[in-house]
Amino acid sequence: MHISDGVLPVGAALASGAASLAIAAWSARRIQGEELPKVAVVTASFFVASLLHVPLGPTSVHLLIPGLVGVLLGRAAFLAIALGLVLQSLLFQFGGLTALGANALMMGIPALICGWLFQTFKGQARKRQVLVGGLAGGLGTVFSGLILALLLATGGEDFFGVARLALLAHVPVVAIEALVSAFTVSFLLKVKPELLQARDALHRES
Amino acid sequence: MTGTGPGDIIVATPGILPLVLLILAMAGALLVVGRRRAAAKRSGHSPEQNWSVPVVDGASQGQSLFHRWDARFKLVSLLGLAFFIVATRSLTAGLLALGLAAAALAAARIPWRRALRRLLAMTGFLAMFVVILPLTAVVQPGDTLLVFPEIARLPFNLRGLELALSICARALAVALLMEPLLATAPLSTTLEGLTRLGVPAKVGQMILLAHRYIFVFLEETRRMSTGMNVRGFRKRTHLETLRVMGNFLGMLFIRSLERTHRVFDAMQARGYEGEFPGHGQFQAAPADWLKGLFFIALGIALLVLDRLWLP
């Protein structure tokens, strides 16, 4: 779920935009200049992944995967997500340009937290890595929901009901995201474990 | 009634609520069916997943005041206008902004079908506000409440509805404005304009590259998904589907990372040093300034109108 234009008070929109800019600059600092094209290409694949729909009973939900992006990209995740959101608003999804900062915070901060959690607690055993990966995936969605609710609540008391509902809407998605993330981590461990070992996957093991 | 209580309480006749709900449900069902059918028609095959993504600069070849406008001025003034629009509060100002955006769209000669697709993507989120806000908005003095006898405990607050509709109007207005802003010049020109405005050149390059590779990976995804379907995979609500999706994502990431390294090597082999050569010519004519001032003035006028005269 993304926030669209005109929902947040203009102060909140501007403040979250400034905060996102600062975090994105911090996130970009770690990446060496010439490697930015790599972030761009990886971002494209996350963008495509976010178009995947998972059936859920009579309806379907699309994946957000902030947790998984964090697990794979570490600190570069925020930049990748901000970029992905720009592309979404460019391409078709939301006008979203005035709410870009808010959406970047909502998806990017969970990614940073989950990436850190994964790297800190993953340990060595395969089972544990899968478990922690799944937890990171699920938590990513929980955090996104919380930040979304907080942002909506900046609109004042009238918006508390909507904020609560938006948070509630994330609950069924949490389980799906956790499971898909766990399966993805398990697959990567089997096929290309070095992706999860390095602090971020952009640096080629040489 | 004055003081702390609500301004007006209107009690609806019994039977109205089920009727309203029925009409809403039918309209919703029609909309969903229509969207599904349209999506199936566009993609030509599977009705469940529509992979197509429209090209961002699809209408860049036209002729209009937006097409002839210097990208730098276009970016600054239309973004400025967007922020002025989201700063308004009243429904009237929102509707005015919506009219303004529609007029801009018509002036840019952009097909409605394109713009409509942008709007469709937002319907779910905005519908949530329209349904929830009237029921949950805090009752303030002067609010008009509509009480349905069937759900007397949940009064329908007309101020909440107005709030929700004003949000919708602003959201739709800004979404419509994106079309004249982004679709009326090739993406590379728009991004170069961004660079000339002081945004680091790297940002523009990354957007351009990512935009290009989205289509490559979409093609890859389509191929992988066709392969899975041929082998008998069907999405359903069960664990196996999630396991397959997890593997699918893993495969997509691995392939994209491998491609990333190859692309980067190829770029370096061709002399990439962190810059793309530019093509656009940027010369500010008086007309560019005039158009820019016009749109910023419109934004300011809208905001002043909203804060000073509109309720």
mmCIF file of C-alpha atoms in Angstrom, chain B residues 33-259:
data_model
loop_
_atom_site.group_PDB
_atom_site.id
_atom_site.type_symbol
_atom_site.label_atom_id
_atom_site.label_comp_id
_atom_site.label_asym_id
_atom_site.label_seq_id
_atom_site.Cartn_x
_atom_site.Cartn_y
_atom_site.Cartn_z
ATOM 1 C CA VAL B 33 -15.235 -7.020 -14.061
ATOM 2 C CA GLY B 34 -14.576 -4.175 -16.475
ATOM 3 C CA ARG B 35 -10.994 -3.801 -15.287
ATOM 4 C CA ARG B 36 -10.339 -7.528 -15.507
ATOM 5 C CA ARG B 37 -11.742 -7.657 -19.010
ATOM 6 C CA ALA B 38 -9.751 -4.622 -20.121
ATOM 7 C CA ALA B 39 -6.584 -6.044 -18.604
ATOM 8 C CA ALA B 40 -7.135 -9.398 -20.294
ATOM 9 C CA LYS B 41 -7.713 -7.668 -23.612
ATOM 10 C CA ARG B 42 -4.523 -5.648 -23.280
ATOM 11 C CA SER B 43 -2.207 -8.489 -22.365
ATOM 12 C CA GLY B 44 -3.804 -10.860 -24.848
ATOM 13 C CA HIS B 45 -3.360 -13.973 -22.733
ATOM 14 C CA SER B 46 -3.700 -14.910 -19.079
ATOM 15 C CA PRO B 47 -6.464 -12.856 -17.473
ATOM 16 C CA GLU B 48 -4.974 -13.220 -13.967
ATOM 17 C CA GLN B 49 -1.707 -11.379 -14.422
ATOM 18 C CA ASN B 50 -1.165 -8.295 -16.466
ATOM 19 C CA TRP B 51 2.534 -7.706 -16.913
ATOM 20 C CA SER B 52 2.340 -4.766 -19.246
ATOM 21 C CA VAL B 53 3.810 -1.488 -18.093
ATOM 22 C CA PRO B 54 3.151 1.582 -20.221
ATOM 23 C CA VAL B 55 6.111 3.548 -21.496
ATOM 24 C CA VAL B 56 6.631 6.685 -19.466
ATOM 25 C CA ASP B 57 7.304 9.047 -22.357
ATOM 26 C CA GLY B 58 4.664 7.532 -24.607
ATOM 27 C CA ALA B 59 3.267 10.847 -25.847
ATOM 28 C CA SER B 60 6.593 12.620 -26.258
ATOM 29 C CA GLN B 61 6.178 13.212 -29.980
ATOM 30 C CA GLY B 62 3.185 15.530 -29.872
ATOM 31 C CA GLN B 63 2.917 19.256 -30.314
ATOM 32 C CA SER B 64 1.631 21.407 -27.495
ATOM 33 C CA LEU B 65 2.688 24.131 -25.148
ATOM 34 C CA PHE B 66 3.998 21.418 -22.811
ATOM 35 C CA HIS B 67 6.032 19.721 -25.533
ATOM 36 C CA ARG B 68 7.706 22.983 -26.488
ATOM 37 C CA TRP B 69 8.438 23.873 -22.880
ATOM 38 C CA ASP B 70 11.999 23.741 -21.514
ATOM 39 C CA ALA B 71 12.212 20.660 -19.262
ATOM 40 C CA ARG B 72 13.800 22.599 -16.402
ATOM 41 C CA PHE B 73 10.962 25.093 -16.192
ATOM 42 C CA LYS B 74 8.388 22.356 -16.627
ATOM 43 C CA LEU B 75 9.801 20.368 -13.712
ATOM 44 C CA VAL B 76 10.073 23.281 -11.311
ATOM 45 C CA SER B 77 6.746 24.904 -12.039
ATOM 46 C CA LEU B 78 4.587 21.766 -12.278
ATOM 47 C CA LEU B 79 6.166 20.262 -9.147
ATOM 48 C CA GLY B 80 5.628 23.572 -7.400
ATOM 49 C CA LEU B 81 2.027 23.556 -8.522
ATOM 50 C CA ALA B 82 1.638 19.985 -7.219
ATOM 51 C CA PHE B 83 2.827 21.061 -3.766
ATOM 52 C CA PHE B 84 0.489 24.046 -3.773
ATOM 53 C CA ILE B 85 -2.360 21.703 -4.674
ATOM 54 C CA VAL B 86 -1.650 19.276 -1.836
ATOM 55 C CA ALA B 87 -1.417 22.205 0.571
ATOM 56 C CA THR B 88 -5.053 23.159 -0.020
ATOM 57 C CA ARG B 89 -7.711 21.898 2.350
ATOM 58 C CA SER B 90 -11.183 22.532 1.006
ATOM 59 C CA LEU B 91 -13.133 20.376 -1.405
ATOM 60 C CA THR B 92 -13.794 23.340 -3.679
ATOM 61 C CA ALA B 93 -10.077 24.052 -4.068
ATOM 62 C CA GLY B 94 -9.479 20.346 -4.723
ATOM 63 C CA LEU B 95 -12.110 20.309 -7.454
ATOM 64 C CA LEU B 96 -10.674 23.483 -8.975
ATOM 65 C CA ALA B 97 -7.247 21.824 -9.010
ATOM 66 C CA LEU B 98 -8.750 18.759 -10.632
ATOM 67 C CA GLY B 99 -10.299 20.915 -13.335
ATOM 68 C CA LEU B 100 -6.984 22.677 -13.822
ATOM 69 C CA ALA B 101 -5.132 19.377 -14.173
ATOM 70 C CA ALA B 102 -7.711 18.090 -16.645
ATOM 71 C CA ALA B 103 -7.339 21.290 -18.674
ATOM 72 C CA ALA B 104 -3.546 20.855 -18.673
ATOM 73 C CA LEU B 105 -3.990 17.273 -19.829
ATOM 74 C CA ALA B 106 -6.245 18.382 -22.664
ATOM 75 C CA ALA B 107 -3.813 21.157 -23.621
ATOM 76 C CA ALA B 108 -0.980 18.623 -23.754
ATOM 77 C CA ARG B 109 -3.137 16.459 -26.059
ATOM 78 C CA ILE B 110 -2.509 13.334 -24.052
ATOM 79 C CA PRO B 111 -4.945 10.478 -24.662
ATOM 80 C CA TRP B 112 -7.396 10.071 -21.775
ATOM 81 C CA ARG B 113 -6.877 6.330 -21.787
ATOM 82 C CA ARG B 114 -3.262 6.800 -20.648
ATOM 83 C CA ALA B 115 -4.173 9.139 -17.851
ATOM 84 C CA LEU B 116 -7.064 6.952 -16.794
ATOM 85 C CA ARG B 117 -4.715 4.083 -16.163
ATOM 86 C CA ARG B 118 -2.794 6.171 -13.643
ATOM 87 C CA LEU B 119 -6.026 6.973 -11.871
ATOM 88 C CA LEU B 120 -7.169 3.355 -11.800
ATOM 89 C CA ALA B 121 -4.027 2.372 -9.884
ATOM 90 C CA MET B 122 -5.082 4.643 -7.035
ATOM 91 C CA THR B 123 -8.736 3.647 -6.738
ATOM 92 C CA GLY B 124 -8.207 1.072 -3.982
ATOM 93 C CA PHE B 125 -6.332 3.394 -1.675
ATOM 94 C CA LEU B 126 -8.706 6.298 -2.224
ATOM 95 C CA ALA B 127 -11.803 4.122 -1.873
ATOM 96 C CA MET B 128 -10.593 3.245 1.609
ATOM 97 C CA PHE B 129 -10.799 6.908 2.576
ATOM 98 C CA VAL B 130 -14.237 7.401 1.066
ATOM 99 C CA VAL B 131 -15.629 4.409 2.937
ATOM 100 C CA ILE B 132 -13.839 4.818 6.259
ATOM 101 C CA LEU B 133 -13.509 8.551 6.886
ATOM 102 C CA PRO B 134 -17.259 9.340 7.067
ATOM 103 C CA LEU B 135 -17.671 6.598 9.664
ATOM 104 C CA THR B 136 -14.601 7.344 11.773
ATOM 105 C CA ALA B 137 -14.142 11.112 11.544
ATOM 106 C CA VAL B 138 -14.382 12.653 14.983
ATOM 107 C CA VAL B 139 -17.693 14.446 15.450
ATOM 108 C CA GLN B 140 -17.136 18.171 15.886
ATOM 109 C CA PRO B 141 -19.605 20.943 16.635
ATOM 110 C CA GLY B 142 -21.391 21.879 13.446
ATOM 111 C CA ASP B 143 -21.026 18.500 11.757
ATOM 112 C CA THR B 144 -23.983 17.035 9.948
ATOM 113 C CA LEU B 145 -24.604 13.419 10.822
ATOM 114 C CA LEU B 146 -26.607 11.031 8.730
ATOM 115 C CA VAL B 147 -28.002 8.233 10.843
ATOM 116 C CA PHE B 148 -29.225 5.033 9.281
ATOM 117 C CA PRO B 149 -31.608 3.174 11.581
ATOM 118 C CA GLU B 150 -29.985 -0.158 10.686
ATOM 119 C CA ILE B 151 -26.604 0.912 12.060
ATOM 120 C CA ALA B 152 -27.573 3.646 14.469
ATOM 121 C CA ARG B 153 -24.309 3.301 16.380
ATOM 122 C CA LEU B 154 -22.265 4.289 13.335
ATOM 123 C CA PRO B 155 -23.404 7.707 12.214
ATOM 124 C CA PHE B 156 -22.302 8.824 8.780
ATOM 125 C CA ASN B 157 -20.444 12.121 9.183
ATOM 126 C CA LEU B 158 -20.869 14.343 6.137
ATOM 127 C CA ARG B 159 -17.786 16.361 7.081
ATOM 128 C CA GLY B 160 -15.795 13.099 6.924
ATOM 129 C CA LEU B 161 -17.173 12.443 3.463
ATOM 130 C CA GLU B 162 -16.199 15.934 2.366
ATOM 131 C CA LEU B 163 -12.719 15.408 3.778
ATOM 132 C CA ALA B 164 -12.380 12.106 1.901
ATOM 133 C CA LEU B 165 -13.619 13.619 -1.346
ATOM 134 C CA SER B 166 -11.226 16.541 -1.065
ATOM 135 C CA ILE B 167 -8.360 14.074 -0.600
ATOM 136 C CA CYS B 168 -9.504 12.202 -3.711
ATOM 137 C CA ALA B 169 -9.743 15.417 -5.731
ATOM 138 C CA ARG B 170 -6.217 16.500 -4.774
ATOM 139 C CA ALA B 171 -4.760 13.042 -5.362
ATOM 140 C CA LEU B 172 -6.374 12.770 -8.791
ATOM 141 C CA ALA B 173 -5.333 16.308 -9.708
ATOM 142 C CA VAL B 174 -1.656 15.681 -8.921
ATOM 143 C CA ALA B 175 -1.756 12.288 -10.657
ATOM 144 C CA LEU B 176 -3.195 13.907 -13.784
ATOM 145 C CA LEU B 177 -0.538 16.628 -13.675
ATOM 146 C CA MET B 178 2.164 13.969 -13.895
ATOM 147 C CA GLU B 179 1.176 13.259 -17.478
ATOM 148 C CA PRO B 180 1.894 16.731 -18.919
ATOM 149 C CA LEU B 181 5.004 16.797 -16.708
ATOM 150 C CA LEU B 182 6.536 13.467 -17.692
ATOM 151 C CA ALA B 183 4.950 12.286 -20.904
ATOM 152 C CA THR B 184 5.551 15.338 -23.071
ATOM 153 C CA ALA B 185 9.317 14.917 -23.507
ATOM 154 C CA PRO B 186 11.617 11.921 -23.903
ATOM 155 C CA LEU B 187 12.593 10.616 -20.461
ATOM 156 C CA SER B 188 16.264 11.328 -21.113
ATOM 157 C CA THR B 189 15.476 14.998 -21.760
ATOM 158 C CA THR B 190 13.395 15.283 -18.594
ATOM 159 C CA LEU B 191 16.192 13.701 -16.569
ATOM 160 C CA GLU B 192 18.805 15.931 -18.148
ATOM 161 C CA GLY B 193 16.663 18.887 -17.177
ATOM 162 C CA LEU B 194 16.724 17.536 -13.626
ATOM 163 C CA THR B 195 20.521 17.401 -13.765
ATOM 164 C CA ARG B 196 20.720 20.961 -15.032
ATOM 165 C CA LEU B 197 18.683 21.966 -12.030
ATOM 166 C CA GLY B 198 21.422 20.733 -9.733
ATOM 167 C CA VAL B 199 20.265 17.195 -8.971
ATOM 168 C CA PRO B 200 23.376 14.942 -9.040
ATOM 169 C CA ALA B 201 23.856 13.499 -12.525
ATOM 170 C CA LYS B 202 24.082 10.032 -11.008
ATOM 171 C CA VAL B 203 20.435 10.137 -9.949
ATOM 172 C CA GLY B 204 19.236 10.813 -13.474
ATOM 173 C CA GLN B 205 21.452 8.057 -14.843
ATOM 174 C CA MET B 206 20.193 5.562 -12.318
ATOM 175 C CA ILE B 207 16.578 6.341 -13.139
ATOM 176 C CA LEU B 208 17.291 6.009 -16.848
ATOM 177 C CA LEU B 209 19.109 2.688 -16.418
ATOM 178 C CA ALA B 210 16.571 1.233 -14.033
ATOM 179 C CA HIS B 211 13.752 2.292 -16.327
ATOM 180 C CA ARG B 212 15.413 0.506 -19.226
ATOM 181 C CA TYR B 213 16.059 -2.682 -17.296
ATOM 182 C CA ILE B 214 12.554 -2.909 -15.929
ATOM 183 C CA PHE B 215 11.427 -3.900 -19.395
ATOM 184 C CA VAL B 216 14.250 -6.423 -19.731
ATOM 185 C CA PHE B 217 13.323 -8.069 -16.450
ATOM 186 C CA LEU B 218 9.636 -7.979 -17.238
ATOM 187 C CA GLU B 219 10.425 -9.963 -20.353
ATOM 188 C CA GLU B 220 12.504 -12.362 -18.265
ATOM 189 C CA THR B 221 9.688 -12.729 -15.755
ATOM 190 C CA ARG B 222 7.215 -13.412 -18.504
ATOM 191 C CA ARG B 223 9.455 -16.115 -19.898
ATOM 192 C CA MET B 224 9.936 -17.746 -16.515
ATOM 193 C CA SER B 225 6.236 -17.551 -15.769
ATOM 194 C CA THR B 226 5.330 -19.115 -19.114
ATOM 195 C CA GLY B 227 7.740 -21.947 -18.378
ATOM 196 C CA MET B 228 6.141 -22.523 -14.999
ATOM 197 C CA ASN B 229 2.649 -22.518 -16.459
ATOM 198 C CA VAL B 230 3.649 -24.980 -19.145
ATOM 199 C CA ARG B 231 4.918 -27.315 -16.434
ATOM 200 C CA GLY B 232 1.522 -27.187 -14.802
ATOM 201 C CA PHE B 233 2.016 -24.542 -12.090
ATOM 202 C CA ARG B 234 -1.118 -22.638 -11.108
ATOM 203 C CA LYS B 235 -1.245 -20.026 -8.397
ATOM 204 C CA ARG B 236 -3.503 -20.919 -5.494
ATOM 205 C CA THR B 237 -3.733 -20.090 -1.824
ATOM 206 C CA HIS B 238 -1.417 -22.681 -0.401
ATOM 207 C CA LEU B 239 2.131 -23.102 0.851
ATOM 208 C CA GLU B 240 3.406 -24.684 -2.326
ATOM 209 C CA THR B 241 2.544 -21.533 -4.288
ATOM 210 C CA LEU B 242 4.517 -19.446 -1.829
ATOM 211 C CA ARG B 243 7.493 -21.806 -2.060
ATOM 212 C CA VAL B 244 7.470 -21.558 -5.845
ATOM 213 C CA MET B 245 7.155 -17.753 -5.650
ATOM 214 C CA GLY B 246 10.092 -17.615 -3.255
ATOM 215 C CA ASN B 247 12.245 -19.632 -5.633
ATOM 216 C CA PHE B 248 11.016 -17.489 -8.505
ATOM 217 C CA LEU B 249 12.112 -14.307 -6.735
ATOM 218 C CA GLY B 250 15.466 -15.837 -5.849
ATOM 219 C CA MET B 251 16.029 -16.790 -9.462
ATOM 220 C CA LEU B 252 15.032 -13.317 -10.646
ATOM 221 C CA PHE B 253 17.496 -11.673 -8.243
ATOM 222 C CA ILE B 254 20.347 -13.980 -9.172
ATOM 223 C CA ARG B 255 19.806 -13.410 -12.853
ATOM 224 C CA SER B 256 19.515 -9.661 -12.380
ATOM 225 C CA LEU B 257 22.684 -9.488 -10.300
ATOM 226 C CA GLU B 258 24.604 -11.496 -12.856
ATOM 227 C CA ARG B 259 23.284 -9.219 -15.533
#
